[in-house]
mmCIF file of C-alpha atoms and ligand atoms in Angstrom:
data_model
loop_
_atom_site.group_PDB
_atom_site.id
_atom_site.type_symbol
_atom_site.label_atom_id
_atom_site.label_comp_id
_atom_site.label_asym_id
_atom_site.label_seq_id
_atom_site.Cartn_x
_atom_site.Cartn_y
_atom_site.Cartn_z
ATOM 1 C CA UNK M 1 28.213 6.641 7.302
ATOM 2 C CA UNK M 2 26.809 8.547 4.117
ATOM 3 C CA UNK M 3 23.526 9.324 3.238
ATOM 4 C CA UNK M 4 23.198 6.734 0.629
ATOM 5 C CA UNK M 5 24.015 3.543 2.548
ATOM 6 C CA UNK M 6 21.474 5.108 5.654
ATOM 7 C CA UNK M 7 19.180 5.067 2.819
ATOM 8 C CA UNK M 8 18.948 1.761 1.867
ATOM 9 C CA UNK M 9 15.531 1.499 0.545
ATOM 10 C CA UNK M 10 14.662 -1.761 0.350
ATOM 11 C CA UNK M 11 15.230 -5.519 -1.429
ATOM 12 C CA UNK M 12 18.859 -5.310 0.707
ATOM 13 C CA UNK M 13 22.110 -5.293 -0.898
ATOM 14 C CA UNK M 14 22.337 -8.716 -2.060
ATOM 15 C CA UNK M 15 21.812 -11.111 0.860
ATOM 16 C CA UNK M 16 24.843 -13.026 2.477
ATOM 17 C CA UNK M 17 27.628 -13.707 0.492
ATOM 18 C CA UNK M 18 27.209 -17.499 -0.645
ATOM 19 C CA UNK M 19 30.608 -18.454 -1.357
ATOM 20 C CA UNK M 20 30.752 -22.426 -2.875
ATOM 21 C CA UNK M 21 32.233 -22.647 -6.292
ATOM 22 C CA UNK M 22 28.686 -23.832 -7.767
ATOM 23 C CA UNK M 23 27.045 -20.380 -6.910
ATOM 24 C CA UNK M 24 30.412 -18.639 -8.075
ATOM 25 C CA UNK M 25 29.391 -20.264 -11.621
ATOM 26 C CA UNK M 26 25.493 -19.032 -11.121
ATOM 27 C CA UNK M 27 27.115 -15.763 -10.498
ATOM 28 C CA UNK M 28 28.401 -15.643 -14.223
ATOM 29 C CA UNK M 29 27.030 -15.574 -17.309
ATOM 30 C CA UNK M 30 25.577 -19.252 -16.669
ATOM 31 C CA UNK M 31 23.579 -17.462 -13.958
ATOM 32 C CA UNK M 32 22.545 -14.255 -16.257
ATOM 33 C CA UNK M 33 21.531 -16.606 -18.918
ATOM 34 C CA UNK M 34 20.385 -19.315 -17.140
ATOM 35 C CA UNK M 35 17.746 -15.936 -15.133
ATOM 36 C CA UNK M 36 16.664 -14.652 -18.937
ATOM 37 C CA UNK M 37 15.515 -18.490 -19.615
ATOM 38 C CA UNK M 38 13.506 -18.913 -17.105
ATOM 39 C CA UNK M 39 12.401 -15.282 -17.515
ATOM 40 C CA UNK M 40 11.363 -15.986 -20.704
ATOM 41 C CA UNK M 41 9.227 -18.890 -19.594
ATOM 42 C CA UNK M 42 7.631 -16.763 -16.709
ATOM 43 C CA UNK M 43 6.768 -13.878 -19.320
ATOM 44 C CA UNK M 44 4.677 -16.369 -21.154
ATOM 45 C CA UNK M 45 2.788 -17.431 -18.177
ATOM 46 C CA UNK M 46 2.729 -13.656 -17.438
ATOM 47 C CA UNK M 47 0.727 -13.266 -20.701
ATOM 48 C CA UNK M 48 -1.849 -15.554 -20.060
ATOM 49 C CA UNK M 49 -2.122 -13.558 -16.722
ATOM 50 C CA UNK M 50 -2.269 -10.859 -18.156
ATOM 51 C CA UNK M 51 -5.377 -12.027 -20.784
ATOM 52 C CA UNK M 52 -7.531 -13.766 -18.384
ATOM 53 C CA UNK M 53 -7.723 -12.188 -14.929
ATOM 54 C CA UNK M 54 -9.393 -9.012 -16.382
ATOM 55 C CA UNK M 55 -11.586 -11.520 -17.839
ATOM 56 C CA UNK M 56 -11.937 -13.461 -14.882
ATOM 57 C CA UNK M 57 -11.029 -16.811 -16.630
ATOM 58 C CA UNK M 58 -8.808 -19.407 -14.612
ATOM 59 C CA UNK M 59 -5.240 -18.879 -15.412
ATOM 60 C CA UNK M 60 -4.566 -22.747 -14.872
ATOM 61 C CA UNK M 61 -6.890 -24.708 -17.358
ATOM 62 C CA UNK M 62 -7.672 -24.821 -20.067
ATOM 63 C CA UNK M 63 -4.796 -24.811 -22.129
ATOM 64 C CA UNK M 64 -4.069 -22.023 -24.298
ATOM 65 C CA UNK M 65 -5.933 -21.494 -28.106
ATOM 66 C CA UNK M 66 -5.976 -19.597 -31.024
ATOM 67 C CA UNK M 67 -8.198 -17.426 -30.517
ATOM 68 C CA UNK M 68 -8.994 -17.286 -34.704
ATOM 69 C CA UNK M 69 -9.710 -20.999 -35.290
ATOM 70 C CA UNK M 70 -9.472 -22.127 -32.004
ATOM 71 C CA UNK M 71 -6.846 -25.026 -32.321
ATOM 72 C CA UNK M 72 -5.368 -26.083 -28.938
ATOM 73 C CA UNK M 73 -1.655 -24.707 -29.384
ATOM 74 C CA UNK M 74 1.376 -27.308 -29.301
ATOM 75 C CA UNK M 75 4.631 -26.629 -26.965
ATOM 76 C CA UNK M 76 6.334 -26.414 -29.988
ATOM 77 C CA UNK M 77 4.596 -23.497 -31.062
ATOM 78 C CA UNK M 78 4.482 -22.303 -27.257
ATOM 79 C CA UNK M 79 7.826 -21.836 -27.286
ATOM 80 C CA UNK M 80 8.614 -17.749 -25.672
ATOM 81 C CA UNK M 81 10.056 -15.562 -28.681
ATOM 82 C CA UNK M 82 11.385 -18.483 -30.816
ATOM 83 C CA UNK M 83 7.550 -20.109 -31.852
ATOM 84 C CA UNK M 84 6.641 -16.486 -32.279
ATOM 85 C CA UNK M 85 9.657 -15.501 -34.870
ATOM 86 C CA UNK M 86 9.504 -19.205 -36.414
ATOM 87 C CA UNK M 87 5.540 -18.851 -37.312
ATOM 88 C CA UNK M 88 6.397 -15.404 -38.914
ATOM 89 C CA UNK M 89 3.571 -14.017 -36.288
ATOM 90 C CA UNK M 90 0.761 -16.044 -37.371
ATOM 91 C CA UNK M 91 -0.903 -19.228 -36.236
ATOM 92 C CA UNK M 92 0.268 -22.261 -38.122
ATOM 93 C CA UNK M 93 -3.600 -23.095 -38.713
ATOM 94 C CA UNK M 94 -5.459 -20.262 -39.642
ATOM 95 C CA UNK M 95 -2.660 -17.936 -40.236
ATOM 96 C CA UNK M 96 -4.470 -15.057 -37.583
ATOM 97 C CA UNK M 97 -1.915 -12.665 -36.832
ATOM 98 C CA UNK M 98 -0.478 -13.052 -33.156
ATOM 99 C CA UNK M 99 0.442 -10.244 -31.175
ATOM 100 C CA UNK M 100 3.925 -8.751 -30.902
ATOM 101 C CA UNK M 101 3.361 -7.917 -27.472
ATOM 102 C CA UNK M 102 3.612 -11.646 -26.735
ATOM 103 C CA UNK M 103 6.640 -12.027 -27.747
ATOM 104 C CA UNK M 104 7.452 -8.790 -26.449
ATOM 105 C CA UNK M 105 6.539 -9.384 -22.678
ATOM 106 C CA UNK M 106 8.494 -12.609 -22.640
ATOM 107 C CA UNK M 107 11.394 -10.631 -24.061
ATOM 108 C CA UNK M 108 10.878 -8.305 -21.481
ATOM 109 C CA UNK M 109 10.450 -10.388 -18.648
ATOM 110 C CA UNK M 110 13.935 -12.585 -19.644
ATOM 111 C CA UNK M 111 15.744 -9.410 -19.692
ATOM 112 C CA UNK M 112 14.413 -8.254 -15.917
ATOM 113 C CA UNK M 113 15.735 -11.416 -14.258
ATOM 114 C CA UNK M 114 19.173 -11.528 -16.363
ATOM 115 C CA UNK M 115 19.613 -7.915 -15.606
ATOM 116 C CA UNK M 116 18.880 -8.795 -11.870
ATOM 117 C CA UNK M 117 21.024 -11.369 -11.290
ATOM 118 C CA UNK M 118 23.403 -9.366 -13.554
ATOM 119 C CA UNK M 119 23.331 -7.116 -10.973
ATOM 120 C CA UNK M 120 22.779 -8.440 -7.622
ATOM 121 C CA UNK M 121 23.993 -12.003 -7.876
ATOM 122 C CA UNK M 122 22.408 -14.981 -7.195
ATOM 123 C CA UNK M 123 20.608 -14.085 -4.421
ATOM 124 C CA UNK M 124 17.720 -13.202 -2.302
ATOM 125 C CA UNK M 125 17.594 -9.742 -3.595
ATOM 126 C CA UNK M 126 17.713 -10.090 -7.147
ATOM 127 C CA UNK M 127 15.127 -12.842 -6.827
ATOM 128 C CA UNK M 128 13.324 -10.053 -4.949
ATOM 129 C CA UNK M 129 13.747 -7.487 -7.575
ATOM 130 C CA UNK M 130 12.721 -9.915 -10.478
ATOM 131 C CA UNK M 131 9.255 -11.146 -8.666
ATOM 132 C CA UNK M 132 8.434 -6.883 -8.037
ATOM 133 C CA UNK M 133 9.340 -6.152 -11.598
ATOM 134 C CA UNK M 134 7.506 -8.954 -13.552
ATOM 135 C CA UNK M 135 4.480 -8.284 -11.081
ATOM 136 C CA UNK M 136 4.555 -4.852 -11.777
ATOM 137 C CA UNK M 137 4.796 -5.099 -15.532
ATOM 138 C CA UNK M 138 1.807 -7.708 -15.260
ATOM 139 C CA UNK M 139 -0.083 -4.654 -13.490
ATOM 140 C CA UNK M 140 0.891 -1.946 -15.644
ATOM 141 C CA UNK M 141 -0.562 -4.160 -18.934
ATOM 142 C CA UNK M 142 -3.718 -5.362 -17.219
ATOM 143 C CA UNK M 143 -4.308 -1.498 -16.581
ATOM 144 C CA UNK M 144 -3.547 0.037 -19.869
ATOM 145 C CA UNK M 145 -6.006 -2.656 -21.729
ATOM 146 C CA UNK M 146 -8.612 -2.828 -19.283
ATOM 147 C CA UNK M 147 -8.129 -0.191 -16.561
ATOM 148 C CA UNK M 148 -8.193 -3.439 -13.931
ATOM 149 C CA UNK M 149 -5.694 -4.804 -11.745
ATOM 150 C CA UNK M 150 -5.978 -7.802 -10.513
ATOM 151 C CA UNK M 151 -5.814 -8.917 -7.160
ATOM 152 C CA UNK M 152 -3.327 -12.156 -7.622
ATOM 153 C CA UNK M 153 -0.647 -9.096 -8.791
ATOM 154 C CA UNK M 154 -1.705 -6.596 -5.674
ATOM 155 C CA UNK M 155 -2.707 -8.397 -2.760
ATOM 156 C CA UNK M 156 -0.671 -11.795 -3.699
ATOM 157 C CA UNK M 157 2.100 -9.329 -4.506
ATOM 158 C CA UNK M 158 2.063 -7.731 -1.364
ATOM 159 C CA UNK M 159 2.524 -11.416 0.830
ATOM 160 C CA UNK M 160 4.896 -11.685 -1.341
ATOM 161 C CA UNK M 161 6.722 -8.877 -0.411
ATOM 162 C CA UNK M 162 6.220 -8.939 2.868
ATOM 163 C CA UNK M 163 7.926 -12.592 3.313
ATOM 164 C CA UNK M 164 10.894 -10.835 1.214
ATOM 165 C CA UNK M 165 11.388 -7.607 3.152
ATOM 166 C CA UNK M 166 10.928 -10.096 6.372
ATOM 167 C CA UNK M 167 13.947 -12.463 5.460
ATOM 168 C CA UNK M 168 17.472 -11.809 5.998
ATOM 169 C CA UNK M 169 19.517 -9.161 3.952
ATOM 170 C CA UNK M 170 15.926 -7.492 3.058
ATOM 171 C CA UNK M 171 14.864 -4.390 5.357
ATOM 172 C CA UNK M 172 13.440 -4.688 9.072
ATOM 173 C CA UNK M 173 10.391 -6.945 9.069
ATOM 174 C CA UNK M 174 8.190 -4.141 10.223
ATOM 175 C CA UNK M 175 9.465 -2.245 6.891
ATOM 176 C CA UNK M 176 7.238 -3.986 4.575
ATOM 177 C CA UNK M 177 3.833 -3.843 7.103
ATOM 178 C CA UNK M 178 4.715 0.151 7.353
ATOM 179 C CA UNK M 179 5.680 0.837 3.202
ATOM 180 C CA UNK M 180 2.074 -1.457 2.240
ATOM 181 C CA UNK M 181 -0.454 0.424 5.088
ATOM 182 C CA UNK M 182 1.750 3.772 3.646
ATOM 183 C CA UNK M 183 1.064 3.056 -0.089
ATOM 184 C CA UNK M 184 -2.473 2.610 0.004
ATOM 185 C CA UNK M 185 -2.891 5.065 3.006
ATOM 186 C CA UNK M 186 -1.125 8.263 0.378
ATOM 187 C CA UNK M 187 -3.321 6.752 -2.480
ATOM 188 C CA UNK M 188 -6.606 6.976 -0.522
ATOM 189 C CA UNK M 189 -5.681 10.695 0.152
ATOM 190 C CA UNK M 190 -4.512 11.231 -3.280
ATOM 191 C CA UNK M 191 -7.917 9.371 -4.440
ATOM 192 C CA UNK M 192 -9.886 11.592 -1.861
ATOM 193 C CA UNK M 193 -8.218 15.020 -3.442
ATOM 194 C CA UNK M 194 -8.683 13.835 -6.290
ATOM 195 C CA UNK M 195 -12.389 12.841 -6.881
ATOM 196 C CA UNK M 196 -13.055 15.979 -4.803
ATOM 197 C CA UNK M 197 -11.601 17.867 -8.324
ATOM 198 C CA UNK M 198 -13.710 15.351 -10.172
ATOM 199 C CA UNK M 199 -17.097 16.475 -8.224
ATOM 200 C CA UNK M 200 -16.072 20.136 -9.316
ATOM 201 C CA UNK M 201 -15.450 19.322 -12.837
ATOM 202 C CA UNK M 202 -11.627 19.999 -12.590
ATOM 203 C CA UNK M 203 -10.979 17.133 -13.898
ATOM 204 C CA UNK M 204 -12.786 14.230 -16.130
ATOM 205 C CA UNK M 205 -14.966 13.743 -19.233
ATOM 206 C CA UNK M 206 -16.551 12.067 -21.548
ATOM 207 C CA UNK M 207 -13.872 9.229 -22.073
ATOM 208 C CA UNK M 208 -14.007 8.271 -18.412
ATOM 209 C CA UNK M 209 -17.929 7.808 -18.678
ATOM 210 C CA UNK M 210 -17.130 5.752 -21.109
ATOM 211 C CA UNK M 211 -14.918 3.025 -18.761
ATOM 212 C CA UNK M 212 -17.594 2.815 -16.146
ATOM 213 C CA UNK M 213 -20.116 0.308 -15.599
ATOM 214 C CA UNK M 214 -23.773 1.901 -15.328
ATOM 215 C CA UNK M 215 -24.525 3.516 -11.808
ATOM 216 C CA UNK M 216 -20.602 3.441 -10.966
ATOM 217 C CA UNK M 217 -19.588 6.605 -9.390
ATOM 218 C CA UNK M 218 -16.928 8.361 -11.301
ATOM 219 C CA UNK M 219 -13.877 8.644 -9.680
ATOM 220 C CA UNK M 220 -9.993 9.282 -10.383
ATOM 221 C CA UNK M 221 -8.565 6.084 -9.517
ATOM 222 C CA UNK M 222 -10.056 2.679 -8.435
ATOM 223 C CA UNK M 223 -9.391 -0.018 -5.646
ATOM 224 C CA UNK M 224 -6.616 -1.470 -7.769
ATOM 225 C CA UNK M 225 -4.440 1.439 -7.458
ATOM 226 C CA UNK M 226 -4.571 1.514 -3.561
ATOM 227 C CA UNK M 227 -4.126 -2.220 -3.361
ATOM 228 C CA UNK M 228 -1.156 -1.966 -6.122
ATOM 229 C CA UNK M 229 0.501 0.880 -3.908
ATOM 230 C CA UNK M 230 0.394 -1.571 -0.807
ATOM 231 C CA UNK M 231 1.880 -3.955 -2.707
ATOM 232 C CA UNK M 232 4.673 -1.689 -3.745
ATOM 233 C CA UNK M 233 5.298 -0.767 0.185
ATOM 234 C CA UNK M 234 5.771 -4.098 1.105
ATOM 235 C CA UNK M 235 8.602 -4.607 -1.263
ATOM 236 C CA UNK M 236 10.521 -0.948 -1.117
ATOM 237 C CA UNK M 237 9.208 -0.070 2.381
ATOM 238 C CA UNK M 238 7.804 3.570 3.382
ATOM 239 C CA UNK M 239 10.169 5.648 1.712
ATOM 240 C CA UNK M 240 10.496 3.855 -1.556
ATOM 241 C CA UNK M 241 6.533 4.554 -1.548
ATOM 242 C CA UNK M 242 6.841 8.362 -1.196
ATOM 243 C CA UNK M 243 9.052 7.791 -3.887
ATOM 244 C CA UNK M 244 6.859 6.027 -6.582
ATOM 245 C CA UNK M 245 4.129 7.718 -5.750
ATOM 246 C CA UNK M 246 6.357 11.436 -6.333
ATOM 247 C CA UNK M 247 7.660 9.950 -9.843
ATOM 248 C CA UNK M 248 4.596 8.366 -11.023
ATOM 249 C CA UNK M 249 2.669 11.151 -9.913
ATOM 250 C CA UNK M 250 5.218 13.373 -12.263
ATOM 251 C CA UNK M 251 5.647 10.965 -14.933
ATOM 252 C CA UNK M 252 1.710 10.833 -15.268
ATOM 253 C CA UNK M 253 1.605 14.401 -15.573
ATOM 254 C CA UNK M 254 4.141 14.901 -18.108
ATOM 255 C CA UNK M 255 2.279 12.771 -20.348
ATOM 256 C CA UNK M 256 -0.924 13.389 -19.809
ATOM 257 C CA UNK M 257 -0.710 17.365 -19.231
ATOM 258 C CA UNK M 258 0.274 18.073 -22.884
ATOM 259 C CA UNK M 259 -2.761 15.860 -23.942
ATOM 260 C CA UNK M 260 -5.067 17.520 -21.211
ATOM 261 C CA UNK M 261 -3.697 21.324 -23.016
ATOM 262 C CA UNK M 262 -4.607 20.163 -26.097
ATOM 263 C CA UNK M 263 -8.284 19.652 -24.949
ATOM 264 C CA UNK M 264 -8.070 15.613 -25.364
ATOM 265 C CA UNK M 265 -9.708 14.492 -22.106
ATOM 266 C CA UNK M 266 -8.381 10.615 -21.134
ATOM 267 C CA UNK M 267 -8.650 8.330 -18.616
ATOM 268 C CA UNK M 268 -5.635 7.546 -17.251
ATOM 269 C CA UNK M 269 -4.689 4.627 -16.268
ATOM 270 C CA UNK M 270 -2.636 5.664 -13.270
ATOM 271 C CA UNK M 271 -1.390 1.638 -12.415
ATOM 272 C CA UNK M 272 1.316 2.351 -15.327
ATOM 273 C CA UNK M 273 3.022 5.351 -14.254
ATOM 274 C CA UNK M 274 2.962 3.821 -10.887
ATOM 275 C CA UNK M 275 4.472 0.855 -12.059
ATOM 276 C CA UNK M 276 7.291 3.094 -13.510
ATOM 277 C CA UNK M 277 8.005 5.316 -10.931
ATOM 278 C CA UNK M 278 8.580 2.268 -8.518
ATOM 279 C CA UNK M 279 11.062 0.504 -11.088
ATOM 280 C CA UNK M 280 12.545 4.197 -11.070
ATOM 281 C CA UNK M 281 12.761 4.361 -7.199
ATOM 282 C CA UNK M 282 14.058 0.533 -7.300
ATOM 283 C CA UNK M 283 16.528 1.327 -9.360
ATOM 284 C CA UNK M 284 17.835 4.910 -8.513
ATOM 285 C CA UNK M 285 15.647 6.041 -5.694
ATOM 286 C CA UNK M 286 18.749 5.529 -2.827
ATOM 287 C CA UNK M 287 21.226 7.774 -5.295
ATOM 288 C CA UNK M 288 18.599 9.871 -6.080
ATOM 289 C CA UNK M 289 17.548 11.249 -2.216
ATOM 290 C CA UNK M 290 20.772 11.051 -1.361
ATOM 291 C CA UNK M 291 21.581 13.633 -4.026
ATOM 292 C CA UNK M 292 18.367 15.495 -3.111
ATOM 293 C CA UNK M 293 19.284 15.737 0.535
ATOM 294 C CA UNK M 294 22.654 17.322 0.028
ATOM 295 C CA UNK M 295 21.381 19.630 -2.739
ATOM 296 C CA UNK M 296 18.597 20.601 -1.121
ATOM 297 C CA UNK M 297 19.148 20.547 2.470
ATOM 298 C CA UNK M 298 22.929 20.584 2.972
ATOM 299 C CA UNK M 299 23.182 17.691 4.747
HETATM 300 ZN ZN1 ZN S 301 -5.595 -20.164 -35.546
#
């Protein structure tokens, strides 16, 4: 067998082969376009998420306002991209310019679950793929605005992915259990290195004073990160963990050494390069160790 197909990671290859003539439409374009739809529609519901957890605000009522004039906001103008690109980016109301990340997350969000049905079919493991991606796009944005991640994304997440890696065509149930109590297991030794450099003024400044509440011990990385790790296990299993945690751990540094050179001192929030480096090892991690274990140790 070669390395790569030993290597599965995780999310299976697909799921059983479905066969009637109804899927073999789904499995077309219908099913691509039909995926970015109801992407779409998720992304907006992804934004709300991602405005009111940090906050702590229900993400069920009330309905969504401006925030300028605050009018209650029709469907029609509700609409993900098209109200956004009809209203020229303002609200019909009091003309307060909206966001183009709104329109930009539902954007984003279509094209995750066309691209994984594009690519895996209608089936279990594209819906898998879709659910990790928008949930880890929803982390990486609560992060970068508010250094928070919420625990619906994390620790709902991680159920999540544990029922997926559990059902058939996903890895062996125990996979998910091992890759969550792995991913926040590596980040509580990461976290414990780190704030270790912290205490010795390695690391730090001003800037993260700045994010913490009074009396909160500094520290490189919060609860959030640990708990968004876990969740990340339970989906890719224990080596797709090693995995994110390698390329996020490089992908942080490459962007954040430069700035650290030139004497800026940031907090970084750490949920967004670990939210790339697990799209990364979702997308290339199984060619990528395979290539790294016959480069590097023959095999
Ligand atoms: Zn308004």
């Amino acid at each position: 067998m070669p390395a790569a197909d030993r290597l599965r990671l995780a999310l299976g290859d697909g799921g059983p082969d479905m066969g009637s003539a109804t899927l073999a439409v789904l499995a077309g374009p219908v099913g691509v376009v039909f995926a970015g739809v109801f992407g779409a529609l998720l992304g907006s519901f992804l934004n709300v998420c991602v405005h009111r957890l940090p906050r702590g605000e229900s993400i069920i009522r009330p309905r969504s306002r401006c925030p300028g004039c605050g009018h209650l906001i029709a469907w029609y103008d509700n609409v993900p991209l098209l109200s956004w690109l009809a209203l020229g980016a303002r609200c019909r109301h009091c003309r307060a310019a909206i966001s183009v990340q709104y329109p930009l997350v539902e954007l984003a969000v279509a094209l995750v679950w066309a691209g994984a049905v594009a690519w895996r079919g209608p089936s279990l493991g594209a819906l898998a793929a879709a659910v990790f991606v928008t949930l880890l796009l929803g982390m990486a944005l609560t992060d970068a605005q508010s250094y928070l991640i919420p625990d619906l994304f994390s620790v709902g997440g991680m159920v999540v992915g544990l029922v997926f890696t559990a059902l058939p065509g996903g890895l062996a149930w125990w996979m998910g259990p091992l890759g969550a109590a792995l991913g926040y297991g590596l980040l509580w030794v990461v976290r414990w290195a780190g704030d270790a450099a912290l205490r010795r003024g390695l690391i730090g400044g001003q800037e993260l004073d700045a994010v913490l509440e009074e009396g909160e011990q500094p520290t490189t990385m919060g609860e959030g990160d640990l708990r968004m790790m876990a969740m990340v296990g339970a989906f890719l299993g224990p080596i797709g963990v090693v995995l994110t945690v390698f390329l996020g751990a490089l992908a942080g540094t490459l962007v954040f050494l430069p700035l650290r050179l030139l004497g800026r001192r940031i907090a970084i929030p750490f949920g967004v390069f670990l939210a790339a480096g697990a799209v990364a090892a979702l997308l290339v991690g199984e060619p990528l160790l395979a290539w790294y274990l016959r480069a590097a140790l023959g095999r």
